[in-house]
């Protein structure tokens, strides 16, 4: 697949200006939007993301030594490190993604070669489209290209996840890296995060997906994210003890079992558990609804997911709730929910294709009405479902 993304042109131009030659390859990595299944991945549950047509591009050329030079075209910043002793960088967090990926690949016994690279991206940072997975995957495929090693994509996704844990300090799940590597045009990826088994789910025609960025940066995302993760572990410990059998994750609990002990279970872990257990079921129902073209039912499940994230998991915020209301007030919107980690960032909406123009025009006004004075500037755009990452030779 080839494309005409502005990040690709920018990466190539800045490469020529910075290194005085043309790059040999450009690796293209998509952003992602999760249709449903939020905060389930690190609980060994189900997710249903799509890769979207916003791309991060890494233009690169091999070197004959063990030095990595990277220019970040959008940030006016650069990095240089040696492959013999890759360390975290305390100054600029973006540097930890390529560094982390180089570290993890070498930890797995693959000796890398140095590269000159330029990274440029059209994936908005902080909107919840996982620019972080895109930069990890983009550099992982780039590094591997120059040593001609093929790593199975699910394995590579796990390596990228580990790089994020160790170098960027976020205990993220596996969803973002999997979809950035395994996405397919016009399909969602139904992923079982327990064993990484996955299936492509064809998407019905006549619908469009809209990303509605609230304009609120996800400031609490990293710290609160790690707290939620710990609460889920606590819930597993409590449930194992109370149910009298060892549970590995919240995936091992049914709704019925949770219902039996819900009243005795302490707050907030009982609501955290209820979100995860019910969300797993919603993912399975939603993918079935998509296969059947049952769009109203799918829309209802999106709204139920948002309510559960807001009330039980407590990762929404005023602006995300206002955005869902604004979206639902326009005719032709089937459903909407916060997408990604939450605490700001964006909502996803599923809309009738012929209502798209109206949605893009009306929703910003309704959002401003919902929030009154000092409403942040939202950013709405339609996304197309893209392929997972690939390498283009130039
Ligand atoms: C972030 C993480 C993912 C996932 C979502 C919440 O995007 O990177 O692994 O946990 O939050 O569903």
XYZ file of C-alpha atoms and ligand atoms in Angstrom:
406
model
C 0.000 0.000 0.000
C 1.304 3.483 -0.678
C -0.085 6.742 0.474
C 0.099 10.440 0.208
C 0.402 11.455 3.836
C 1.860 14.844 4.584
C 3.996 13.271 7.315
C 5.658 11.117 4.646
C 6.614 14.137 2.519
C 7.811 15.996 5.600
C 9.920 13.098 6.850
C 11.609 12.772 3.440
C 12.216 16.511 3.025
C 13.597 16.982 6.514
C 15.773 13.894 5.992
C 17.348 15.443 2.891
C 17.871 18.745 4.674
C 19.347 17.119 7.794
C 21.503 14.368 6.324
C 22.229 15.661 2.821
C 21.062 12.461 1.061
C 17.781 10.681 0.399
C 16.415 8.093 2.824
C 16.378 4.466 1.705
C 13.044 3.620 3.280
C 10.068 5.185 4.983
C 8.250 3.167 7.616
C 4.616 4.157 7.928
C 2.775 3.461 11.204
C -0.923 4.279 11.697
C -2.694 5.778 14.676
C -5.515 3.751 16.170
C -8.974 4.199 17.569
C -10.480 1.616 19.828
C -14.105 0.952 18.851
C -14.903 -0.782 22.134
C -13.161 -2.682 24.946
C -11.537 -0.012 27.092
C -9.206 -0.827 29.973
C -9.750 -4.503 29.256
C -6.426 -5.284 27.560
C -4.306 -5.370 30.723
C -7.034 -7.494 32.326
C -6.567 -10.204 29.686
C -9.866 -9.235 28.081
C -11.169 -8.375 24.607
C -10.628 -5.221 22.553
C -11.810 -4.138 19.106
C -9.564 -1.404 17.696
C -9.113 -0.085 14.145
C -5.980 1.395 12.578
C -6.745 4.847 11.146
C -5.444 6.976 8.300
C -3.316 9.290 10.426
C 0.287 8.256 10.137
C 3.669 8.562 11.762
C 6.515 8.146 9.292
C 10.145 7.274 9.903
C 12.446 8.088 6.957
C 15.733 6.262 7.416
C 19.072 5.228 5.998
C 21.436 2.592 7.341
C 24.836 3.520 8.801
C 27.979 1.436 9.037
C 28.465 1.969 12.757
C 26.422 1.582 15.948
C 25.208 5.175 16.200
C 21.554 6.206 15.943
C 20.778 9.770 14.915
C 17.154 10.882 14.946
C 15.602 14.204 14.024
C 12.041 14.831 15.251
C 10.700 17.005 12.442
C 7.647 18.249 14.339
C 9.380 18.938 17.637
C 12.461 20.768 16.447
C 14.521 18.355 18.488
C 16.938 15.536 17.869
C 18.613 12.623 19.581
C 21.809 10.641 19.243
C 22.700 7.449 21.063
C 24.984 4.447 20.750
C 23.592 0.937 20.436
C 26.157 -0.540 22.831
C 24.614 0.886 25.956
C 21.097 2.214 25.395
C 19.852 4.295 28.322
C 16.686 6.208 29.150
C 16.728 9.920 28.435
C 15.532 12.127 31.275
C 15.193 15.301 29.204
C 12.712 14.605 26.413
C 10.302 11.709 26.732
C 9.817 11.133 22.978
C 13.440 9.960 22.833
C 12.590 7.045 25.078
C 10.416 5.372 22.453
C 13.091 4.733 19.799
C 15.633 4.072 22.539
C 13.346 1.633 24.317
C 12.641 -0.228 21.106
C 16.360 -0.503 20.222
C 17.032 -1.767 23.740
C 14.298 -4.409 23.704
C 15.196 -5.780 20.255
C 18.814 -6.211 21.314
C 17.732 -7.782 24.614
C 16.142 -10.442 22.434
C 19.451 -11.273 20.861
C 19.245 -9.277 17.618
C 22.271 -7.053 17.082
C 21.187 -3.818 15.438
C 23.008 -1.445 13.130
C 23.072 2.327 13.400
C 20.672 4.479 11.384
C 20.033 8.086 10.456
C 16.326 8.808 10.774
C 13.707 11.527 10.684
C 10.328 11.067 12.318
C 7.255 13.125 11.348
C 3.660 12.521 12.381
C 0.087 13.472 11.545
C -1.252 11.659 14.596
C -2.325 14.309 17.071
C -0.368 13.889 20.315
C -2.462 13.532 23.470
C -5.780 12.954 21.689
C -5.759 9.252 22.507
C -4.872 7.956 19.021
C -1.777 6.251 20.358
C 1.015 8.182 18.753
C 3.173 6.296 21.275
C 2.498 2.856 19.778
C 3.031 4.337 16.302
C 6.487 5.638 17.168
C 7.448 2.336 18.796
C 6.227 0.250 15.892
C 7.668 2.703 13.341
C 11.154 2.442 14.827
C 10.942 -1.292 15.528
C 10.240 -2.075 11.857
C 12.884 0.426 10.761
C 15.620 -1.057 12.954
C 14.720 -4.596 11.884
C 14.696 -3.649 8.202
C 18.361 -2.717 8.301
C 19.407 -6.041 9.801
C 16.987 -8.012 7.601
C 15.341 -9.827 10.490
C 11.659 -10.727 10.448
C 9.967 -10.965 13.833
C 6.358 -12.264 13.987
C 4.162 -9.224 14.496
C 2.448 -10.333 17.731
C 5.910 -10.896 19.250
C 7.061 -7.515 18.032
C 3.975 -5.937 19.613
C 4.981 -7.454 22.959
C 8.518 -6.123 22.600
C 7.197 -2.625 21.877
C 4.906 -2.841 24.891
C 7.873 -3.765 27.076
C 9.824 -0.812 25.685
C 6.967 1.465 26.761
C 6.907 -0.056 30.258
C 10.652 0.155 30.775
C 11.563 3.350 28.968
C 8.445 5.575 28.826
C 7.127 4.539 32.251
C 3.526 3.702 31.257
C 2.291 0.233 32.171
C 0.204 0.067 28.971
C -1.635 -3.012 27.716
C -0.980 -4.736 24.381
C -3.844 -3.314 22.289
C -2.145 -0.306 20.719
C 0.955 -2.096 19.483
C -1.099 -5.036 18.140
C -3.441 -2.878 16.095
C -0.620 -0.643 14.810
C 1.033 -3.810 13.474
C -1.938 -5.999 12.486
C -4.674 -3.599 11.371
C -6.396 -4.067 8.032
C -8.283 -1.679 5.776
C -12.070 -1.772 6.359
C -11.744 -4.216 9.254
C -11.609 -4.014 13.017
C -9.323 -6.360 14.952
C -11.003 -8.529 17.562
C -8.154 -9.300 19.908
C -8.148 -11.632 22.873
C -5.484 -10.116 25.095
C -5.135 -13.308 27.104
C -3.369 -15.235 24.341
C -3.144 -12.631 21.537
C -5.410 -14.689 19.279
C -7.147 -12.342 16.868
C -9.647 -12.144 14.024
C -10.485 -9.469 11.518
C -14.076 -8.267 11.722
C -15.413 -6.794 8.462
C -17.094 -3.424 8.954
C -20.469 -2.748 7.353
C -20.792 -0.126 4.639
C -22.760 3.081 5.063
C -21.126 4.138 8.323
C -18.305 6.517 9.174
C -16.174 6.867 12.273
C -15.539 10.286 13.757
C -12.846 11.220 16.237
C -13.981 14.123 18.402
C -11.026 15.486 20.331
C -12.252 17.437 23.361
C -9.241 19.751 23.299
C -8.437 18.674 26.862
C -4.980 17.141 27.159
C -4.765 13.861 29.017
C -2.772 15.237 31.906
C -3.628 12.590 34.491
C -3.491 9.740 32.050
C -0.171 8.165 33.065
C -0.556 8.334 36.842
C -4.262 7.458 37.007
C -3.729 4.709 34.440
C -1.185 2.994 36.652
C -3.539 3.390 39.646
C -6.402 1.694 37.750
C -4.102 -1.138 36.891
C -3.219 -1.674 40.528
C -6.884 -1.560 41.550
C -7.662 -4.317 39.084
C -4.874 -6.445 40.569
C -6.336 -5.794 43.990
C -9.770 -6.857 42.751
C -8.278 -10.112 41.437
C -6.667 -10.816 44.831
C -9.899 -10.083 46.702
C -12.003 -12.202 44.344
C -9.561 -15.118 44.431
C -9.742 -15.189 48.194
C -13.485 -14.745 48.406
C -14.426 -17.134 45.605
C -11.895 -19.654 46.919
C -10.086 -20.341 43.651
C -6.975 -18.794 42.143
C -7.839 -16.225 39.491
C -5.214 -14.965 37.109
C -7.079 -11.899 35.914
C -10.538 -10.317 35.824
C -11.111 -12.347 32.671
C -11.597 -15.380 34.925
C -14.708 -13.946 36.630
C -18.239 -14.142 35.250
C -20.919 -11.504 35.747
C -22.892 -13.983 37.838
C -19.981 -14.629 40.185
C -19.287 -10.944 40.571
C -22.964 -10.364 41.289
C -22.898 -12.898 44.110
C -20.146 -11.109 46.039
C -20.677 -7.553 44.818
C -22.288 -6.255 48.014
C -19.438 -7.456 50.224
C -16.706 -6.306 47.877
C -14.989 -3.033 48.873
C -15.127 0.206 46.900
C -13.773 1.217 44.465
C -12.484 -2.164 43.317
C -15.945 -3.660 42.909
C -16.914 -1.011 40.378
C -13.575 -1.339 38.595
C -14.205 -5.076 38.309
C -17.788 -4.559 37.134
C -16.606 -2.301 34.327
C -14.055 -4.807 33.076
C -16.349 -7.825 33.246
C -19.282 -6.102 31.530
C -17.037 -4.403 28.958
C -15.688 -7.774 27.802
C -19.232 -8.866 27.034
C -19.956 -5.621 25.219
C -16.976 -6.193 22.911
C -18.281 -9.602 21.885
C -21.815 -8.261 21.394
C -20.545 -5.281 19.418
C -18.454 -7.311 16.979
C -21.440 -9.582 16.404
C -23.649 -6.552 15.790
C -21.129 -5.231 13.246
C -21.085 -8.545 11.400
C -24.890 -8.492 11.268
C -25.124 -4.816 10.344
C -27.177 -4.223 13.515
C -26.114 -0.609 13.784
C -28.603 0.585 16.394
C -27.592 -2.197 18.704
C -23.916 -1.409 18.146
C -24.591 2.266 18.927
C -26.335 1.351 22.140
C -23.313 -0.717 23.205
C -21.002 2.260 22.609
C -23.133 4.386 24.918
C -23.239 1.656 27.545
C -19.448 1.443 27.402
C -19.151 5.185 27.967
C -21.505 5.075 30.952
C -19.506 2.255 32.502
C -16.190 4.079 31.960
C -17.704 7.208 33.486
C -19.477 5.710 36.496
C -17.631 2.501 37.319
C -14.126 2.996 36.011
C -14.114 6.777 36.576
C -11.844 7.705 33.698
C -14.128 10.214 31.989
C -14.230 13.957 32.599
C -16.711 16.784 32.103
C -15.564 17.518 28.578
C -15.701 13.890 27.419
C -19.237 13.583 28.805
C -20.214 16.861 27.130
C -18.794 15.624 23.839
C -20.817 12.409 23.991
C -23.963 14.482 24.666
C -23.145 16.875 21.826
C -22.584 13.981 19.418
C -25.778 12.193 20.442
C -27.836 15.351 19.932
C -27.249 15.218 16.167
C -29.441 13.039 13.988
C -27.564 10.165 12.353
C -25.170 9.396 15.230
C -25.594 5.767 16.311
C -23.435 5.944 19.405
C -20.393 7.575 20.985
C -17.946 6.952 23.805
C -14.608 8.075 25.135
C -11.813 6.160 23.458
C -8.308 5.379 24.724
C -7.233 5.770 28.317
C -9.599 8.676 29.111
C -8.999 11.693 31.423
C -9.330 13.999 28.407
C -8.468 13.182 24.823
C -11.092 12.103 22.341
C -14.451 10.450 21.829
C -15.266 8.082 19.033
C -18.632 8.276 17.287
C -20.196 5.906 14.796
C -22.344 7.862 12.361
C -24.449 7.300 9.268
C -22.252 8.175 6.308
C -24.781 10.624 4.895
C -24.912 12.478 8.231
C -21.146 13.009 8.415
C -21.013 16.587 7.109
C -23.786 17.644 9.480
C -22.066 16.022 12.448
C -18.770 17.771 11.740
C -20.544 21.103 11.451
C -23.065 20.887 14.289
C -21.183 19.118 17.068
C -18.603 21.846 17.864
C -21.500 24.300 18.434
C -23.390 21.874 20.631
C -20.221 21.087 22.574
C -19.690 24.791 23.268
C -23.324 25.077 24.413
C -22.914 22.092 26.732
C -19.834 23.545 28.400
C -20.644 27.257 28.392
C -17.897 29.829 28.765
C -14.252 28.756 28.500
C -15.127 25.619 26.554
C -11.924 24.235 24.998
C -11.651 24.222 21.207
C -12.652 20.738 19.978
C -11.285 19.091 16.859
C -13.511 16.713 14.902
C -12.451 14.637 11.945
C -13.558 11.508 10.149
C -11.095 8.625 10.005
C -10.784 5.851 7.461
C -9.823 2.358 8.514
C -6.247 1.705 7.451
C -3.712 -1.116 7.243
C -1.189 -1.803 9.989
C 2.375 -0.500 9.683
C 4.503 -1.164 6.601
C 7.887 -0.309 5.144
C 8.143 1.520 1.817
C 11.381 1.336 -0.150
C 12.166 4.554 -1.965
C -4.089 3.156 26.605
C -3.161 1.940 26.669
C -3.896 0.703 26.120
C -5.255 0.513 26.775
C -6.048 1.804 26.763
C -7.321 1.704 27.549
O -4.333 3.484 25.276
O -1.990 2.176 25.948
O -3.066 -0.423 26.292
O -5.100 0.016 28.076
O -5.310 2.897 27.279
O -8.202 0.806 26.965
